PDB file of N, CA and C in Angstrom:
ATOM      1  N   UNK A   5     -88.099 -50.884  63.260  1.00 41.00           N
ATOM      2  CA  UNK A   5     -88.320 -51.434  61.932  1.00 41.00           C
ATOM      3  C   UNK A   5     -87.201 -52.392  61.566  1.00 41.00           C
ATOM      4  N   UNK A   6     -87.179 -53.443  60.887  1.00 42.00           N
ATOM      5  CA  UNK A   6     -86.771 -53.942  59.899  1.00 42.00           C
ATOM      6  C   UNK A   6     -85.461 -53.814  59.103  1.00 42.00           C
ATOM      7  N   UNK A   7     -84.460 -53.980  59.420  1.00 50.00           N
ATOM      8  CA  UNK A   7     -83.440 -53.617  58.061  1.00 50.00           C
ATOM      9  C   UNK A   7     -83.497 -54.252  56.821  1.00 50.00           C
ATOM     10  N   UNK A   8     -83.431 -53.176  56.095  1.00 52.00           N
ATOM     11  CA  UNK A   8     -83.989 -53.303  54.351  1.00 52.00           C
ATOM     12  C   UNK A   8     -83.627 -54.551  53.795  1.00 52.00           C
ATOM     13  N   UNK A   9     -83.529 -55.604  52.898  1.00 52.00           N
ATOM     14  CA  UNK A   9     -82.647 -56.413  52.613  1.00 52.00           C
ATOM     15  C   UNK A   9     -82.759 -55.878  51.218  1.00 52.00           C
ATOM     16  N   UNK A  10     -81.287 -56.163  50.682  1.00 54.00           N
ATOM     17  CA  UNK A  10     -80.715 -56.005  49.447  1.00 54.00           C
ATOM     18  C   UNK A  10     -79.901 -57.474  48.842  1.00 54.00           C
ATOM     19  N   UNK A  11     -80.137 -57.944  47.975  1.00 57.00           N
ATOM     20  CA  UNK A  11     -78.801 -59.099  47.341  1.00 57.00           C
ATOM     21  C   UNK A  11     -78.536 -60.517  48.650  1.00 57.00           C
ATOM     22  N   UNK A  12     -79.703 -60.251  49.500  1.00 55.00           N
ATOM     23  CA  UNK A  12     -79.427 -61.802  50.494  1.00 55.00           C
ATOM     24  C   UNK A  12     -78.993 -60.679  51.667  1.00 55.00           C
ATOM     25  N   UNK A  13     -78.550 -59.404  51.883  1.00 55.00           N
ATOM     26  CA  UNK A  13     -77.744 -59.183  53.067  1.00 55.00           C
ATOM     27  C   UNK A  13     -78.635 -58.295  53.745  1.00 55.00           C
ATOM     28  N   UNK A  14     -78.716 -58.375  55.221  1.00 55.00           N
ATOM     29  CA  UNK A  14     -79.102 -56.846  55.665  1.00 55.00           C
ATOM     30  C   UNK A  14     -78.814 -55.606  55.696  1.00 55.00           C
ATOM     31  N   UNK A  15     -79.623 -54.535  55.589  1.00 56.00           N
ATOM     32  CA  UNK A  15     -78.743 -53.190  55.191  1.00 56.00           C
ATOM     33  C   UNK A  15     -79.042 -52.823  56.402  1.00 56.00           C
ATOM     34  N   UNK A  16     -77.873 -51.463  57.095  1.00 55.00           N
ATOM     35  CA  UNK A  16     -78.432 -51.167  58.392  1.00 55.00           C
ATOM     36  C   UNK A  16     -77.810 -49.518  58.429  1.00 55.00           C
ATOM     37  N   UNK A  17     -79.035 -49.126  58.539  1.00 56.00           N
ATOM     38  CA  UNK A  17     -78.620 -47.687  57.895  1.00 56.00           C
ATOM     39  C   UNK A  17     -78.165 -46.840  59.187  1.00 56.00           C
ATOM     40  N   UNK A  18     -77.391 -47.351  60.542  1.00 66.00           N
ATOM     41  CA  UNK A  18     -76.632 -46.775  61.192  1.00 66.00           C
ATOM     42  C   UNK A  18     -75.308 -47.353  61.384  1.00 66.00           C
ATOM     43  N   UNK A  19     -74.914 -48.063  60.357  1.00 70.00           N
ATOM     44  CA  UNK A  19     -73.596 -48.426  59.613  1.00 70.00           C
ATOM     45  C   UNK A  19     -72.557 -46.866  59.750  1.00 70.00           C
ATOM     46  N   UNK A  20     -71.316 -47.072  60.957  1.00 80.00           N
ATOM     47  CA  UNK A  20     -70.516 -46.205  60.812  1.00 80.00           C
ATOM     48  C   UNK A  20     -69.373 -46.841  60.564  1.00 80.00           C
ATOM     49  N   UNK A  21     -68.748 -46.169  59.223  1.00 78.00           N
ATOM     50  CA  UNK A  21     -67.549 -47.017  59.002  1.00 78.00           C
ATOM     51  C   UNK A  21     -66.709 -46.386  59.920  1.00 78.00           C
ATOM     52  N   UNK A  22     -66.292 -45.203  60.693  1.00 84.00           N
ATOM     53  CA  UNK A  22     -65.166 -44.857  61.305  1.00 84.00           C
ATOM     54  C   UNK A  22     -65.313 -45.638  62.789  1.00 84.00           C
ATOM     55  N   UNK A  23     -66.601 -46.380  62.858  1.00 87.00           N
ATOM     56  CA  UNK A  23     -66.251 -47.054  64.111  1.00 87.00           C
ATOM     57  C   UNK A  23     -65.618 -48.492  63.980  1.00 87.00           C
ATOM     58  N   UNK A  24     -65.804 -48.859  62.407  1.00 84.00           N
ATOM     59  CA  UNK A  24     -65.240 -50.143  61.501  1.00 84.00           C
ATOM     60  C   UNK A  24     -63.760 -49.782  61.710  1.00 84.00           C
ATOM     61  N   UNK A  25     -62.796 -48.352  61.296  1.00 87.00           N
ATOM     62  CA  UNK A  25     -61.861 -48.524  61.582  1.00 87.00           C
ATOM     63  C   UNK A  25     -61.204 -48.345  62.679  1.00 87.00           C
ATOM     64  N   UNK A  26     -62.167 -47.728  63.902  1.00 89.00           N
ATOM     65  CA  UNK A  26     -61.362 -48.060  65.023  1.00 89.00           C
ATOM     66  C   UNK A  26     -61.128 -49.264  65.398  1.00 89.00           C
ATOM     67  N   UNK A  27     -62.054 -49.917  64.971  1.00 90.00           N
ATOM     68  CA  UNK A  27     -61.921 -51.518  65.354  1.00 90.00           C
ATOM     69  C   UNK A  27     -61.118 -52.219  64.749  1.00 90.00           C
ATOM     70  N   UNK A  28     -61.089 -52.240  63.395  1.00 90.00           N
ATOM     71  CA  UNK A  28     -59.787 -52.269  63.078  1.00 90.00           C
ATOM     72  C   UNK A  28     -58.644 -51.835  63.254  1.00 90.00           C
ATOM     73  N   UNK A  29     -58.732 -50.680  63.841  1.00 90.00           N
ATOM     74  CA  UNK A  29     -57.073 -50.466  64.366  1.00 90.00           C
ATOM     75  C   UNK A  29     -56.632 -50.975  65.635  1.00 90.00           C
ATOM     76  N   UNK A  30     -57.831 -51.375  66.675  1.00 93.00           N
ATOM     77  CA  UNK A  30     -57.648 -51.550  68.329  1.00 93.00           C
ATOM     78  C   UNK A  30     -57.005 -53.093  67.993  1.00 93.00           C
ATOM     79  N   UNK A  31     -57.515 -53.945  66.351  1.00 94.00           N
ATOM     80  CA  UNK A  31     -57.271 -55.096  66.209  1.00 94.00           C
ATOM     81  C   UNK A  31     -55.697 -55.091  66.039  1.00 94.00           C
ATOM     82  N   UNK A  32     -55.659 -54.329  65.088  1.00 94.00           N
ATOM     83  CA  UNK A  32     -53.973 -54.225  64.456  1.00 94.00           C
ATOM     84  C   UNK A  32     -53.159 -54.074  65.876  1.00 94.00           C
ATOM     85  N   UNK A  33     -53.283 -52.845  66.614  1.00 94.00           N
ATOM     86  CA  UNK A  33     -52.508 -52.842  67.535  1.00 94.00           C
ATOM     87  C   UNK A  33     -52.269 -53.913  68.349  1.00 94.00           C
ATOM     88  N   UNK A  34     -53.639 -54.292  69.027  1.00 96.00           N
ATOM     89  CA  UNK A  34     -53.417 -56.003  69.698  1.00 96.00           C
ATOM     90  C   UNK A  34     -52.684 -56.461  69.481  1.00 96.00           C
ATOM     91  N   UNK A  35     -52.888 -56.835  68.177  1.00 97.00           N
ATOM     92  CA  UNK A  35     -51.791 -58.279  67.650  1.00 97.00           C
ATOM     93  C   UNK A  35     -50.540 -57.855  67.492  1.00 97.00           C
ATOM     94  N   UNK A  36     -50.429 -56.318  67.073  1.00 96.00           N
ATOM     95  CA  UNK A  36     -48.995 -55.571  67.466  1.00 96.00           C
ATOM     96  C   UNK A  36     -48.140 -56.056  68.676  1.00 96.00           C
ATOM     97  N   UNK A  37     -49.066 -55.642  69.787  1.00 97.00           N
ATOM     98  CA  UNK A  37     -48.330 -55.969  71.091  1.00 97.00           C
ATOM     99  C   UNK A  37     -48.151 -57.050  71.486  1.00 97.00           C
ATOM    100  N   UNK A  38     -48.972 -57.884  70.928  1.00 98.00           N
ATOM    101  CA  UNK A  38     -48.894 -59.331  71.691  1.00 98.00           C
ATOM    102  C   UNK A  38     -47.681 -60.022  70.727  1.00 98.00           C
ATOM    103  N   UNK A  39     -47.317 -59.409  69.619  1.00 98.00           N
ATOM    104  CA  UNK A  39     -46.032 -59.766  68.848  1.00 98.00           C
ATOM    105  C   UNK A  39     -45.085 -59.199  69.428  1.00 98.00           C
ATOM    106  N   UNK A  40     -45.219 -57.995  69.769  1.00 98.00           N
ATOM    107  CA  UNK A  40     -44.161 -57.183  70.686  1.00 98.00           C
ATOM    108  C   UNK A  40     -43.805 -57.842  71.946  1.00 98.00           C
ATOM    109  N   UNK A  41     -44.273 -58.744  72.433  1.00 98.00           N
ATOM    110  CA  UNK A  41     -44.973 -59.260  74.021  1.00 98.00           C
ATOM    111  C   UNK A  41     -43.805 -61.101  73.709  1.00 98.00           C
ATOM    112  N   UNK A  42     -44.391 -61.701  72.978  1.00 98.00           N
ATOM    113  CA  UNK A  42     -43.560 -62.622  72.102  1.00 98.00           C
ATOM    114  C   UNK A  42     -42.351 -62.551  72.008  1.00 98.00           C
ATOM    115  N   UNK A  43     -42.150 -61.433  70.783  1.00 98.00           N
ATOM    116  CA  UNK A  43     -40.736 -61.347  70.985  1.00 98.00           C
ATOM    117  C   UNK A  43     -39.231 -61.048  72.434  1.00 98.00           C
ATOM    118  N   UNK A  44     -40.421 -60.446  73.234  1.00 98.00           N
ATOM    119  CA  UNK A  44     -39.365 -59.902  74.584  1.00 98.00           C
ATOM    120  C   UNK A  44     -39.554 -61.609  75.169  1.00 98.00           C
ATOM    121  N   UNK A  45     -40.524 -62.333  74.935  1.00 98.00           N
ATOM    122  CA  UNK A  45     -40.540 -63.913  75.531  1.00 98.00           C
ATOM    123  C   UNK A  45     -39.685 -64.611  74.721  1.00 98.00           C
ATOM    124  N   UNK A  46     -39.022 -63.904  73.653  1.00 98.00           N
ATOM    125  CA  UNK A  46     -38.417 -65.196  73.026  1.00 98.00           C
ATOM    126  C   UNK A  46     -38.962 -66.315  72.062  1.00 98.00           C
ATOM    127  N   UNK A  47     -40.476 -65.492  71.816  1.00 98.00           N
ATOM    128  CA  UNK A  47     -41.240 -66.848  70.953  1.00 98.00           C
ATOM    129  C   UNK A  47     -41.089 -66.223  69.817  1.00 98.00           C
ATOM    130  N   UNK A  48     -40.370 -66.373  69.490  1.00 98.00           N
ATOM    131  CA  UNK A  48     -40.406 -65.856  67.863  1.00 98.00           C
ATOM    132  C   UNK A  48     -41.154 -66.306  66.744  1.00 98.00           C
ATOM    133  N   UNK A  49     -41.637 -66.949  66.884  1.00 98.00           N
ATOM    134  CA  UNK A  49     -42.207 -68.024  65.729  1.00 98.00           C
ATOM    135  C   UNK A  49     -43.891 -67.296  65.994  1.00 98.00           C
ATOM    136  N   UNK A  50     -44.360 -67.383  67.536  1.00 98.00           N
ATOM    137  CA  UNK A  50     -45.580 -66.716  67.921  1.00 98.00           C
ATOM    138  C   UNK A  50     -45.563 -65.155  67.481  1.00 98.00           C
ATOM    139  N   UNK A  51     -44.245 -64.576  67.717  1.00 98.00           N
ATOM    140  CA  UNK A  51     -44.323 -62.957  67.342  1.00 98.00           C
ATOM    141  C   UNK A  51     -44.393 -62.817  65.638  1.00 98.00           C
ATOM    142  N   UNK A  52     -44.017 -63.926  64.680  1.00 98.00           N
ATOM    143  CA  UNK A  52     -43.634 -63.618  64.002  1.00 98.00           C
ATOM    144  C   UNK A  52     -46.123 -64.094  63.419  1.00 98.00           C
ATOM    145  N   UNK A  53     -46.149 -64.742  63.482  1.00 98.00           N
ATOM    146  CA  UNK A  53     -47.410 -65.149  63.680  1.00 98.00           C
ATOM    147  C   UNK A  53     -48.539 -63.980  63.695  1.00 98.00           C
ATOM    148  N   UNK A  54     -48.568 -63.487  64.697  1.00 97.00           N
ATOM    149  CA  UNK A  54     -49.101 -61.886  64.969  1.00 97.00           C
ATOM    150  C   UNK A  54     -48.384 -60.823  64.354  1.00 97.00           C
ATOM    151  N   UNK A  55     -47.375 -60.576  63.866  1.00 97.00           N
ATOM    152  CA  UNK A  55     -47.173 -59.775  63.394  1.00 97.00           C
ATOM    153  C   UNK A  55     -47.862 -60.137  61.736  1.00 97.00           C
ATOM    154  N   UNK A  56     -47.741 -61.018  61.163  1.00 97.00           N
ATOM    155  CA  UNK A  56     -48.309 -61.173  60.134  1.00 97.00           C
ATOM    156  C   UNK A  56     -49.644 -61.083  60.193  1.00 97.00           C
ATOM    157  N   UNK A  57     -50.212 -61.686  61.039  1.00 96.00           N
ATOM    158  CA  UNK A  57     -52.172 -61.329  60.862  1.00 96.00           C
ATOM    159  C   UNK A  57     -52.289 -59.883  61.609  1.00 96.00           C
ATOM    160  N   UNK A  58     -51.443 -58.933  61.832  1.00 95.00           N
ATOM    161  CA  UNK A  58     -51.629 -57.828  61.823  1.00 95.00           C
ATOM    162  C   UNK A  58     -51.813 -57.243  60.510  1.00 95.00           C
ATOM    163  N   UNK A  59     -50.638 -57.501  59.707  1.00 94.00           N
ATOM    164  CA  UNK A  59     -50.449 -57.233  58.277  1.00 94.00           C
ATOM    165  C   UNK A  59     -51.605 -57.270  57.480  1.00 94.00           C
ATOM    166  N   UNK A  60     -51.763 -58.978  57.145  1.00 92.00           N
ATOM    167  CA  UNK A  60     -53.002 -59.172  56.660  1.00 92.00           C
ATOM    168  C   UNK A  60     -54.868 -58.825  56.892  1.00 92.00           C
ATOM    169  N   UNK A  61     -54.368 -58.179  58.550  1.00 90.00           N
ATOM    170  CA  UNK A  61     -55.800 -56.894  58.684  1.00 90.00           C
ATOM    171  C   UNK A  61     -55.582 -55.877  57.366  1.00 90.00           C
ATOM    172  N   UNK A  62     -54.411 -55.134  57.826  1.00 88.00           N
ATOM    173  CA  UNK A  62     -54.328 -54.040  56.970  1.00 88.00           C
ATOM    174  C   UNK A  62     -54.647 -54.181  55.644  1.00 88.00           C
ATOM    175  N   UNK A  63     -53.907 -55.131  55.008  1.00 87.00           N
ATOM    176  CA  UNK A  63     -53.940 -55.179  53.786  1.00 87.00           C
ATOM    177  C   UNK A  63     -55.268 -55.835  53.093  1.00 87.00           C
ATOM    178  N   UNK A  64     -56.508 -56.166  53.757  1.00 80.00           N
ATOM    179  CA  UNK A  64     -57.325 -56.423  53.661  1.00 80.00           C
ATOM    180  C   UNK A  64     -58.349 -55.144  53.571  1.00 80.00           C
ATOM    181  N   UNK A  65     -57.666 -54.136  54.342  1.00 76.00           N
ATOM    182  CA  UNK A  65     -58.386 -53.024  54.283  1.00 76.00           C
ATOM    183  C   UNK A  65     -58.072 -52.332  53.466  1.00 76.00           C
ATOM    184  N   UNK A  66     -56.602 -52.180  53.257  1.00 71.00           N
ATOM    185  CA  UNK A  66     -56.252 -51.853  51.974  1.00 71.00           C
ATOM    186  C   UNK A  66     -57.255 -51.765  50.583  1.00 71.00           C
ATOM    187  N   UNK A  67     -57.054 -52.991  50.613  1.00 74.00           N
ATOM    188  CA  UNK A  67     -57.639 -53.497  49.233  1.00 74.00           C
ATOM    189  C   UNK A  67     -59.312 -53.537  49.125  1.00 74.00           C
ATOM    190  N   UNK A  68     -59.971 -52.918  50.077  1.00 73.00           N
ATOM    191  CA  UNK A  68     -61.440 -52.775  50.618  1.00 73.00           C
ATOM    192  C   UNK A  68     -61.566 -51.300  50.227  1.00 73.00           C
ATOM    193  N   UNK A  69     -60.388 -50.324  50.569  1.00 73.00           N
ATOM    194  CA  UNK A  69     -60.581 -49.206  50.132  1.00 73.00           C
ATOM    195  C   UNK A  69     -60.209 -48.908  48.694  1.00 73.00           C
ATOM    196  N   UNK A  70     -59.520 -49.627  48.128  1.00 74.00           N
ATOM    197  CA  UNK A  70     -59.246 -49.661  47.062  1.00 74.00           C
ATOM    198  C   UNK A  70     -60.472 -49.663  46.098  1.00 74.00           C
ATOM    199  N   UNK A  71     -61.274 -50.891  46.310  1.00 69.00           N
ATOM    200  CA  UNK A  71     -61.974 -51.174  45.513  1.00 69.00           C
ATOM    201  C   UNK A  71     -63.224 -50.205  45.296  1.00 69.00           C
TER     202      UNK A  71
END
């Protein structure tokens, strides 16, 4: 069947959010390491890069659970 539509979007009623935050976390970590990975190279500017759009995952989720 069909997923329902609501407001323009599809609804999909085997929507698991805990697989939303593993994915979000496998993301965070990535960009963790590859900042971690950077910095032992000396790119600081690249580590500093990934470490921030690590951040801005989180705090995106943050403010997702918040609301």
């Amino acid at each position: 069947s069909r997923p329902e539509q609501h407001d323009g979007e599809a609804q999909n009623d085997s929507y698991d959010a805990s697989k939303s935050w593993d994915i979000l976390y496998q993301t965070v970590m990535m960009l963790k390491n590859a900042g971690n990975e950077a910095m032992k190279a000396s790119s600081f500017s690249l580590a500093a890069r990934r470490y921030d759009k690590a951040i801005r995952y989180c705090s995106l989720a943050y403010m997702e659970v918040r609301n």
